[in-house]
mmCIF file of C-alpha atoms in Angstrom:
data_model
loop_
_atom_site.group_PDB
_atom_site.id
_atom_site.type_symbol
_atom_site.label_atom_id
_atom_site.label_comp_id
_atom_site.label_asym_id
_atom_site.label_seq_id
_atom_site.Cartn_x
_atom_site.Cartn_y
_atom_site.Cartn_z
ATOM 1 C CA MET A 21 114.259 73.905 133.765
ATOM 2 C CA SER A 22 117.896 75.232 133.094
ATOM 3 C CA HIS A 23 119.935 77.511 134.939
ATOM 4 C CA GLU A 24 122.781 79.966 133.577
ATOM 5 C CA ALA A 25 126.618 79.102 134.063
ATOM 6 C CA LYS A 26 127.335 81.756 137.106
ATOM 7 C CA THR A 27 130.320 82.128 139.814
ATOM 8 C CA ILE A 28 129.361 81.159 142.642
ATOM 9 C CA PRO A 29 129.559 83.888 145.668
ATOM 10 C CA VAL A 30 131.187 81.888 147.976
ATOM 11 C CA GLN A 31 135.199 81.910 149.632
ATOM 12 C CA THR A 32 136.378 78.409 149.444
ATOM 13 C CA THR A 33 140.299 76.703 150.399
ATOM 14 C CA THR A 34 141.827 74.239 148.723
ATOM 15 C CA PRO A 35 142.057 70.964 151.209
ATOM 16 C CA THR A 36 144.799 69.735 152.339
ATOM 17 C CA PRO A 37 146.204 66.961 149.941
ATOM 18 C CA THR A 38 146.548 63.593 150.904
ATOM 19 C CA PRO A 39 148.626 60.565 150.004
ATOM 20 C CA ARG A 40 147.256 58.785 147.322
ATOM 21 C CA HIS A 41 145.639 55.357 148.107
ATOM 22 C CA ALA A 42 147.937 52.068 148.041
ATOM 23 C CA ALA A 43 145.318 50.559 145.650
ATOM 24 C CA GLU A 44 145.124 53.386 143.213
ATOM 25 C CA LYS A 45 147.331 52.434 140.346
ATOM 26 C CA PRO A 46 148.786 54.605 137.766
ATOM 27 C CA ILE A 47 147.223 54.820 134.585
ATOM 28 C CA THR A 48 149.533 52.596 132.546
ATOM 29 C CA ALA A 49 150.663 53.676 128.655
ATOM 30 C CA TRP A 50 148.286 51.053 127.493
ATOM 31 C CA GLU A 51 145.754 52.145 129.208
ATOM 32 C CA ARG A 52 145.953 55.764 127.607
ATOM 33 C CA PHE A 53 147.187 54.617 124.202
ATOM 34 C CA SER A 54 143.366 52.487 124.435
ATOM 35 C CA PHE A 55 141.622 55.430 125.642
ATOM 36 C CA SER A 56 142.683 57.871 123.391
ATOM 37 C CA CYS A 57 142.051 55.870 120.342
ATOM 38 C CA ILE A 58 138.896 55.290 121.581
ATOM 39 C CA ARG A 59 138.500 59.343 121.734
ATOM 40 C CA ALA A 60 139.837 59.507 118.531
ATOM 41 C CA PHE A 61 137.197 57.480 117.029
ATOM 42 C CA LEU A 62 134.822 59.360 119.183
ATOM 43 C CA ARG A 63 136.040 63.020 118.125
ATOM 44 C CA LEU A 64 135.536 61.888 114.445
ATOM 45 C CA HIS A 65 132.206 60.182 114.707
ATOM 46 C CA LEU A 66 131.270 64.279 116.724
ATOM 47 C CA ALA A 67 132.731 65.829 113.365
ATOM 48 C CA VAL A 68 130.692 64.266 111.450
ATOM 49 C CA TRP A 69 127.033 63.490 112.451
ATOM 50 C CA GLY A 70 127.172 65.975 115.358
ATOM 51 C CA LEU A 71 126.138 65.843 118.698
ATOM 52 C CA HIS A 72 122.508 64.923 118.068
ATOM 53 C CA GLY A 73 123.938 62.114 115.645
ATOM 54 C CA MET A 74 126.158 60.771 118.482
ATOM 55 C CA TYR A 75 123.126 60.467 120.737
ATOM 56 C CA VAL A 76 120.967 58.480 117.988
ATOM 57 C CA SER A 77 124.179 55.731 117.602
ATOM 58 C CA SER A 78 124.637 55.173 121.425
ATOM 59 C CA ARG A 79 120.961 54.202 121.478
ATOM 60 C CA PHE A 80 121.584 52.010 118.684
ATOM 61 C CA PHE A 81 124.452 50.477 120.226
ATOM 62 C CA GLY A 82 123.068 50.382 123.792
ATOM 63 C CA THR A 83 120.366 48.554 122.083
ATOM 64 C CA LEU A 84 122.426 45.989 120.515
ATOM 65 C CA GLU A 85 124.108 45.585 124.064
ATOM 66 C CA TYR A 86 120.746 44.680 125.174
ATOM 67 C CA LEU A 87 120.301 42.342 122.973
ATOM 68 C CA VAL A 88 123.239 40.643 123.091
ATOM 69 C CA ASP A 89 124.114 40.586 126.538
ATOM 70 C CA TYR A 90 121.405 38.387 127.959
ATOM 71 C CA LYS A 91 122.930 37.371 131.534
ATOM 72 C CA ARG A 92 123.095 41.169 132.516
ATOM 73 C CA ARG A 93 119.567 41.882 130.830
ATOM 74 C CA GLY A 94 118.572 39.134 133.379
ATOM 75 C CA ARG A 95 120.200 40.658 136.271
ATOM 76 C CA VAL A 96 118.763 43.993 135.311
ATOM 77 C CA LYS A 97 115.195 42.411 134.937
ATOM 78 C CA ARG A 98 115.179 40.445 138.070
ATOM 79 C CA MET A 99 116.565 43.938 139.830
ATOM 80 C CA LEU A 100 113.533 46.029 138.057
ATOM 81 C CA GLN A 101 110.705 43.445 139.344
ATOM 82 C CA ALA A 102 112.351 43.436 142.752
ATOM 83 C CA ILE A 103 111.695 47.376 142.940
ATOM 84 C CA ARG A 104 108.382 47.378 140.990
ATOM 85 C CA GLY A 105 106.464 44.255 141.544
ATOM 86 C CA ASP A 106 103.701 43.821 139.289
ATOM 87 C CA ARG A 107 103.368 47.028 138.689
ATOM 88 C CA LEU A 108 105.784 46.520 135.579
ATOM 89 C CA THR A 109 105.396 43.278 133.191
ATOM 90 C CA GLY A 110 105.580 42.041 129.758
ATOM 91 C CA LYS A 111 106.032 44.842 127.263
ATOM 92 C CA ALA A 112 106.548 47.845 129.883
ATOM 93 C CA LEU A 113 109.417 46.015 131.335
ATOM 94 C CA ARG A 114 111.221 44.820 128.253
ATOM 95 C CA ARG A 115 111.088 48.157 127.505
ATOM 96 C CA THR A 116 112.318 49.386 130.930
ATOM 97 C CA VAL A 117 115.198 47.118 130.725
ATOM 98 C CA ARG A 118 116.093 48.144 127.438
ATOM 99 C CA GLU A 119 116.123 51.800 128.230
ATOM 100 C CA HIS A 120 118.470 50.825 131.093
ATOM 101 C CA PHE A 121 120.987 50.200 128.808
ATOM 102 C CA ILE A 122 120.437 52.735 126.629
ATOM 103 C CA ARG A 123 121.158 55.171 129.463
ATOM 104 C CA GLN A 124 123.812 53.788 130.553
ATOM 105 C CA ARG A 125 125.298 53.514 126.879
ATOM 106 C CA CYS A 126 124.678 57.266 126.286
ATOM 107 C CA ASP A 127 125.934 58.385 129.828
ATOM 108 C CA LYS A 128 129.376 56.493 129.131
ATOM 109 C CA VAL A 129 129.636 58.005 125.453
ATOM 110 C CA PHE A 130 128.646 61.380 126.579
ATOM 111 C CA TYR A 131 131.210 61.094 129.490
ATOM 112 C CA LEU A 132 134.061 60.602 127.172
ATOM 113 C CA ILE A 133 133.486 63.185 124.378
ATOM 114 C CA PHE A 134 131.893 66.224 126.791
ATOM 115 C CA ASP A 135 135.050 68.301 127.518
ATOM 116 C CA MET A 136 135.150 68.101 123.357
ATOM 117 C CA LEU A 137 132.635 70.326 123.372
ATOM 118 C CA PRO A 138 132.333 74.610 123.725
ATOM 119 C CA ASP A 139 131.658 75.207 127.355
ATOM 120 C CA ASP A 140 128.216 76.737 126.709
ATOM 121 C CA ALA A 141 127.278 73.381 124.921
ATOM 122 C CA ILE A 142 128.239 71.970 128.052
ATOM 123 C CA ARG A 143 126.576 74.156 130.466
ATOM 124 C CA SER A 144 123.373 74.209 128.340
ATOM 125 C CA ARG A 145 122.953 70.647 129.145
ATOM 126 C CA PHE A 146 122.708 70.673 132.865
ATOM 127 C CA SER A 147 120.432 72.093 135.281
ATOM 128 C CA ILE A 148 119.827 71.474 138.226
ATOM 129 C CA VAL A 149 115.887 71.265 140.156
ATOM 130 C CA ASN A 150 115.884 73.520 143.685
ATOM 131 C CA GLN A 151 118.952 75.346 142.520
ATOM 132 C CA GLN A 152 118.636 77.519 145.358
ATOM 133 C CA LEU A 153 119.092 74.932 148.040
ATOM 134 C CA LEU A 154 122.483 74.145 147.150
ATOM 135 C CA ASP A 155 123.565 77.874 146.692
ATOM 136 C CA ASP A 156 122.116 78.915 149.827
ATOM 137 C CA GLY A 157 123.675 76.172 152.027
ATOM 138 C CA LEU A 158 127.025 77.091 150.153
ATOM 139 C CA ALA A 159 126.335 80.786 151.529
ATOM 140 C CA ARG A 160 126.630 79.472 154.991
ATOM 141 C CA GLY A 161 130.280 78.641 154.434
ATOM 142 C CA LYS A 162 130.154 75.221 156.065
ATOM 143 C CA GLY A 163 129.521 72.500 153.244
ATOM 144 C CA VAL A 164 126.963 70.791 151.331
ATOM 145 C CA TYR A 165 126.574 67.184 151.857
ATOM 146 C CA VAL A 166 124.187 65.649 149.154
ATOM 147 C CA MET A 167 122.845 62.129 149.790
ATOM 148 C CA LEU A 168 123.049 60.538 146.058
ATOM 149 C CA CYS A 169 121.735 56.703 145.524
ATOM 150 C CA HIS A 170 123.621 54.791 143.170
ATOM 151 C CA HIS A 171 121.270 55.579 140.345
ATOM 152 C CA GLY A 172 122.603 57.984 138.006
ATOM 153 C CA ALA A 173 125.800 59.639 136.270
ATOM 154 C CA HIS A 174 127.941 60.838 138.952
ATOM 155 C CA HIS A 175 130.850 61.127 137.194
ATOM 156 C CA VAL A 176 129.187 63.293 134.519
ATOM 157 C CA ILE A 177 127.444 65.311 137.318
ATOM 158 C CA GLY A 178 130.166 65.695 139.111
ATOM 159 C CA MET A 179 132.260 67.287 135.909
ATOM 160 C CA LEU A 180 128.979 69.672 134.910
ATOM 161 C CA MET A 181 129.128 70.522 138.810
ATOM 162 C CA SER A 182 132.748 72.213 138.406
ATOM 163 C CA SER A 183 131.416 73.551 134.750
ATOM 164 C CA PHE A 184 128.740 75.952 136.685
ATOM 165 C CA GLY A 185 131.657 77.211 139.212
ATOM 166 C CA TYR A 186 130.801 74.354 142.184
ATOM 167 C CA PRO A 187 133.857 72.638 144.342
ATOM 168 C CA ALA A 188 132.276 69.398 143.584
ATOM 169 C CA SER A 189 133.995 66.300 145.462
ATOM 170 C CA GLY A 190 132.495 62.870 145.550
ATOM 171 C CA ILE A 191 133.390 59.437 147.214
ATOM 172 C CA ARG A 192 134.410 56.524 144.878
ATOM 173 C CA ALA A 193 135.137 52.938 145.152
ATOM 174 C CA PRO A 194 138.506 51.589 145.896
ATOM 175 C CA ASN A 195 138.654 49.609 142.763
ATOM 176 C CA GLU A 196 137.530 51.914 140.479
ATOM 177 C CA GLY A 197 139.151 51.888 136.944
ATOM 178 C CA ALA A 198 141.507 54.147 135.077
ATOM 179 C CA LEU A 199 139.371 55.653 132.976
ATOM 180 C CA ARG A 200 137.642 58.478 135.507
ATOM 181 C CA ARG A 201 141.579 59.374 136.272
ATOM 182 C CA PHE A 202 142.172 59.598 132.679
ATOM 183 C CA ILE A 203 139.185 61.424 131.592
ATOM 184 C CA GLN A 204 139.493 64.094 134.919
ATOM 185 C CA GLU A 205 143.307 64.849 133.946
ATOM 186 C CA THR A 206 142.013 65.836 130.113
ATOM 187 C CA TRP A 207 139.104 68.223 131.832
ATOM 188 C CA GLU A 208 141.670 69.768 134.070
ATOM 189 C CA ARG A 209 143.886 70.608 131.309
ATOM 190 C CA LYS A 210 141.542 72.200 129.242
ATOM 191 C CA HIS A 211 140.197 73.735 132.513
ATOM 192 C CA PRO A 212 142.372 74.708 135.130
ATOM 193 C CA ASP A 213 140.728 77.818 136.377
ATOM 194 C CA TRP A 214 137.684 76.075 137.139
ATOM 195 C CA PRO A 215 136.952 73.895 140.222
ATOM 196 C CA ARG A 216 138.933 71.174 140.408
ATOM 197 C CA LEU A 217 137.054 67.715 140.915
ATOM 198 C CA LYS A 218 138.408 65.804 144.315
ATOM 199 C CA MET A 219 137.268 62.316 144.639
ATOM 200 C CA LEU A 220 138.043 60.574 148.001
ATOM 201 C CA ILE A 221 138.123 56.688 148.245
ATOM 202 C CA ALA A 222 135.833 54.327 150.029
ATOM 203 C CA GLY A 223 137.124 53.256 153.178
ATOM 204 C CA GLU A 224 140.054 55.412 153.866
ATOM 205 C CA PHE A 225 140.665 57.683 157.246
ATOM 206 C CA VAL A 226 137.630 60.424 157.635
ATOM 207 C CA ARG A 227 139.722 63.458 157.853
ATOM 208 C CA PRO A 228 139.268 64.766 154.664
ATOM 209 C CA VAL A 229 135.768 64.403 154.557
ATOM 210 C CA TYR A 230 135.838 66.812 157.397
ATOM 211 C CA ARG A 231 138.331 68.828 155.619
ATOM 212 C CA LEU A 232 136.181 68.934 152.248
ATOM 213 C CA PHE A 233 133.325 70.518 154.651
ATOM 214 C CA GLN A 234 135.479 73.300 156.239
ATOM 215 C CA SER A 235 136.737 73.820 152.876
ATOM 216 C CA ASN A 236 133.302 74.762 152.097
ATOM 217 C CA HIS A 237 132.644 72.091 149.400
ATOM 218 C CA VAL A 238 130.001 70.101 148.170
ATOM 219 C CA LEU A 239 130.300 66.369 148.707
ATOM 220 C CA GLY A 240 128.061 63.953 147.046
ATOM 221 C CA SER A 241 127.896 59.853 147.707
ATOM 222 C CA ALA A 242 125.784 56.972 147.496
ATOM 223 C CA LEU A 243 124.698 55.886 150.817
ATOM 224 C CA ASP A 244 122.314 52.931 149.650
ATOM 225 C CA ALA A 245 124.983 50.297 149.063
ATOM 226 C CA ALA A 246 123.801 46.557 148.631
ATOM 227 C CA ARG A 247 126.708 45.053 150.241
ATOM 228 C CA LEU A 248 128.831 46.418 153.151
ATOM 229 C CA ARG A 249 132.537 46.771 152.761
ATOM 230 C CA ASP A 250 133.215 46.662 156.495
ATOM 231 C CA ALA A 251 131.550 44.957 159.108
ATOM 232 C CA HIS A 252 132.432 47.839 161.464
ATOM 233 C CA LEU A 253 131.068 50.619 159.404
ATOM 234 C CA LYS A 254 127.969 52.709 161.262
ATOM 235 C CA THR A 255 124.575 51.965 159.745
ATOM 236 C CA VAL A 256 121.283 52.153 160.880
ATOM 237 C CA PRO A 257 118.432 49.512 160.120
ATOM 238 C CA ILE A 258 116.062 51.139 157.539
ATOM 239 C CA THR A 259 113.235 49.706 155.113
ATOM 240 C CA LEU A 260 113.604 50.361 151.869
ATOM 241 C CA LEU A 261 111.296 48.874 149.167
ATOM 242 C CA GLY A 262 109.773 46.744 151.496
ATOM 243 C CA GLN A 263 113.089 45.355 152.315
ATOM 244 C CA LYS A 264 115.007 45.728 155.746
ATOM 245 C CA ARG A 265 118.506 47.206 155.172
ATOM 246 C CA GLU A 266 121.669 48.855 157.066
ATOM 247 C CA MET A 267 121.954 51.911 155.670
ATOM 248 C CA LEU A 268 125.582 53.683 155.885
ATOM 249 C CA THR A 269 125.893 56.734 158.225
ATOM 250 C CA GLY A 270 129.353 57.723 158.656
ATOM 251 C CA THR A 271 129.128 60.364 156.566
ATOM 252 C CA LEU A 272 125.940 62.100 157.678
ATOM 253 C CA GLN A 273 127.268 61.754 160.991
ATOM 254 C CA ILE A 274 130.308 63.959 159.702
ATOM 255 C CA ALA A 275 128.007 66.350 158.053
ATOM 256 C CA ILE A 276 126.070 67.136 160.697
ATOM 257 C CA ARG A 277 128.797 67.589 163.157
ATOM 258 C CA CYS A 278 130.517 69.674 160.628
ATOM 259 C CA GLN A 279 126.975 71.841 160.338
ATOM 260 C CA ALA A 280 126.939 71.079 156.899
ATOM 261 C CA VAL A 281 123.871 71.527 154.895
ATOM 262 C CA VAL A 282 122.338 67.812 154.437
ATOM 263 C CA LEU A 283 120.464 67.593 150.907
ATOM 264 C CA GLN A 284 119.201 64.614 148.865
ATOM 265 C CA GLY A 285 119.720 64.696 145.151
ATOM 266 C CA PHE A 286 119.057 62.356 142.424
ATOM 267 C CA ILE A 287 120.675 62.282 138.884
ATOM 268 C CA ILE A 288 118.330 62.090 135.839
ATOM 269 C CA SER A 289 119.418 61.461 131.952
ATOM 270 C CA ALA A 290 117.354 62.753 129.890
ATOM 271 C CA ASP A 291 116.897 62.671 126.152
ATOM 272 C CA ASP A 292 120.074 64.362 124.093
ATOM 273 C CA PHE A 293 122.498 64.113 126.510
ATOM 274 C CA ASN A 294 121.038 66.055 128.973
ATOM 275 C CA TYR A 295 121.426 65.851 132.688
ATOM 276 C CA ARG A 296 119.916 67.535 135.626
ATOM 277 C CA LEU A 297 120.094 67.271 139.323
ATOM 278 C CA GLU A 298 116.478 67.177 141.497
ATOM 279 C CA LEU A 299 117.592 68.590 144.951
ATOM 280 C CA ILE A 300 115.326 68.079 147.948
ATOM 281 C CA GLY A 301 115.787 69.035 151.756
ATOM 282 C CA PRO A 302 117.368 69.833 154.112
ATOM 283 C CA MET A 303 117.262 66.504 155.799
ATOM 284 C CA THR A 304 118.714 67.777 158.960
ATOM 285 C CA ASP A 305 118.998 70.985 160.978
ATOM 286 C CA PRO A 306 122.096 72.489 160.063
ATOM 287 C CA ASP A 307 122.379 74.592 163.127
ATOM 288 C CA SER A 308 122.075 71.387 165.262
ATOM 289 C CA ARG A 309 124.899 68.908 165.993
ATOM 290 C CA GLU A 310 122.770 66.060 166.943
ATOM 291 C CA GLU A 311 123.681 62.723 165.730
ATOM 292 C CA SER A 312 121.612 60.711 168.202
ATOM 293 C CA PRO A 313 120.393 57.053 166.729
ATOM 294 C CA GLU A 314 116.872 58.048 166.444
ATOM 295 C CA LEU A 315 117.605 61.168 164.613
ATOM 296 C CA LEU A 316 119.710 59.286 162.006
ATOM 297 C CA THR A 317 117.201 56.150 161.643
ATOM 298 C CA ALA A 318 114.731 58.660 160.885
ATOM 299 C CA ILE A 319 116.813 61.279 158.181
ATOM 300 C CA MET A 320 118.081 57.576 156.918
ATOM 301 C CA GLN A 321 114.065 56.497 156.821
ATOM 302 C CA ARG A 322 113.108 59.701 154.773
ATOM 303 C CA TYR A 323 116.129 59.325 152.787
ATOM 304 C CA ALA A 324 115.207 55.668 152.203
ATOM 305 C CA ASP A 325 111.541 56.579 151.128
ATOM 306 C CA SER A 326 112.730 59.219 148.748
ATOM 307 C CA ILE A 327 114.673 56.516 147.076
ATOM 308 C CA ALA A 328 111.544 54.468 146.896
ATOM 309 C CA GLU A 329 108.919 57.650 145.181
ATOM 310 C CA TYR A 330 111.970 57.807 142.697
ATOM 311 C CA VAL A 331 112.369 54.785 141.236
ATOM 312 C CA SER A 332 108.351 54.025 141.553
ATOM 313 C CA ARG A 333 107.931 56.597 139.160
ATOM 314 C CA ASP A 334 106.667 55.941 135.728
ATOM 315 C CA PRO A 335 109.955 54.328 133.397
ATOM 316 C CA GLU A 336 109.341 57.353 130.854
ATOM 317 C CA VAL A 337 109.728 59.291 134.155
ATOM 318 C CA VAL A 338 113.127 57.538 135.207
ATOM 319 C CA LYS A 339 114.904 57.838 132.301
ATOM 320 C CA GLY A 340 114.508 61.397 132.047
ATOM 321 C CA ALA A 341 111.873 61.949 129.089
#
C-alpha cells in the first residue's frame, strides 16, 4: 500500500524556540569531516551500483556484522528468546537474528543517503497504513500523538513524514550522537520549504510538548523504555510479554490535556529500502480530558498488548517482507 505525496490541508504554526539542551554539544569539525567522507563514499557507490545495488551491499555488510560481532549477536538472541520463547528456535532463531543485523545496517545506510535521492524516489518508498487516521486527527487542529515502540527506524520515518508535508516531531535520548543533527541539517538545506523535523530531548521541561500540540504537530515517541532515567517520571504498571513493567505516561497525559488525537504506530523496514508506518487507534477519546489512573492503565495495557502482538508475528513479517 503506497500513497502519493500531497499537501496536507492543515494550518500549523511554528512552536516558540527553546534553548538548546546543555548536553547537546555542537558538531565538531572532525565529526563533519568523517560524516562527509562516509557520505562521499556512499554517493560514489550509489552512482555506480544504483539504489538496489546499495541495498544488496548493505545486506552483505549487515551479514558480516552478524558473523563478526558475537557479543551483540548473543544479546539479540537472548532478547528474541525472551520475546518469542519456544516459538523461535534453531534455524528460525538464527535467521531472525541475522535479519535484525541486516535491517539495522540497511536503515543506517538509507538514513545517510536518502537526501541524495530525487524527491519522487523518496516518497515512493514510504507508505502509511490507515493514513486517514492521521489526516483526520490533524484536521481537528489540536495535534496528533503517535505512541511508538523502540523497534524501527524512527529518524528515517521522521524525515519521510516531512517529505509528505507532515509537521513531524519526536523525542530523543539526551546522549544521542551528532550524526542525526548532521543529517537533519543537510536535509533542511536541501528542502528549506518542507516542514522542519523538530526533536525534543527526553527529560527536558514539558512546555515544548504542549506547544507542539497547540501548533498542530505530529509528535511521536517510544514509551516502552526498559529503564527509567528518573524515578520521578510518571508511570503506570502494565504487563508486557508476560513481564510486569512500569510504562511512561507523561507525554500521553499531555496529549490528553491538549485534546490531541492519540494513535499507536509501528515502523516496518521492508525490502529494497521501503518503509511503512502502520497506525491503529484512536487510543483515547480526543474530546475527553479524563486522565484517571484507571484509564491511563487501560490505555497503556492496550498499547503493550499491541506491541506483544506485533513482535510475536512471523519473523518474515517483522522484517517487512
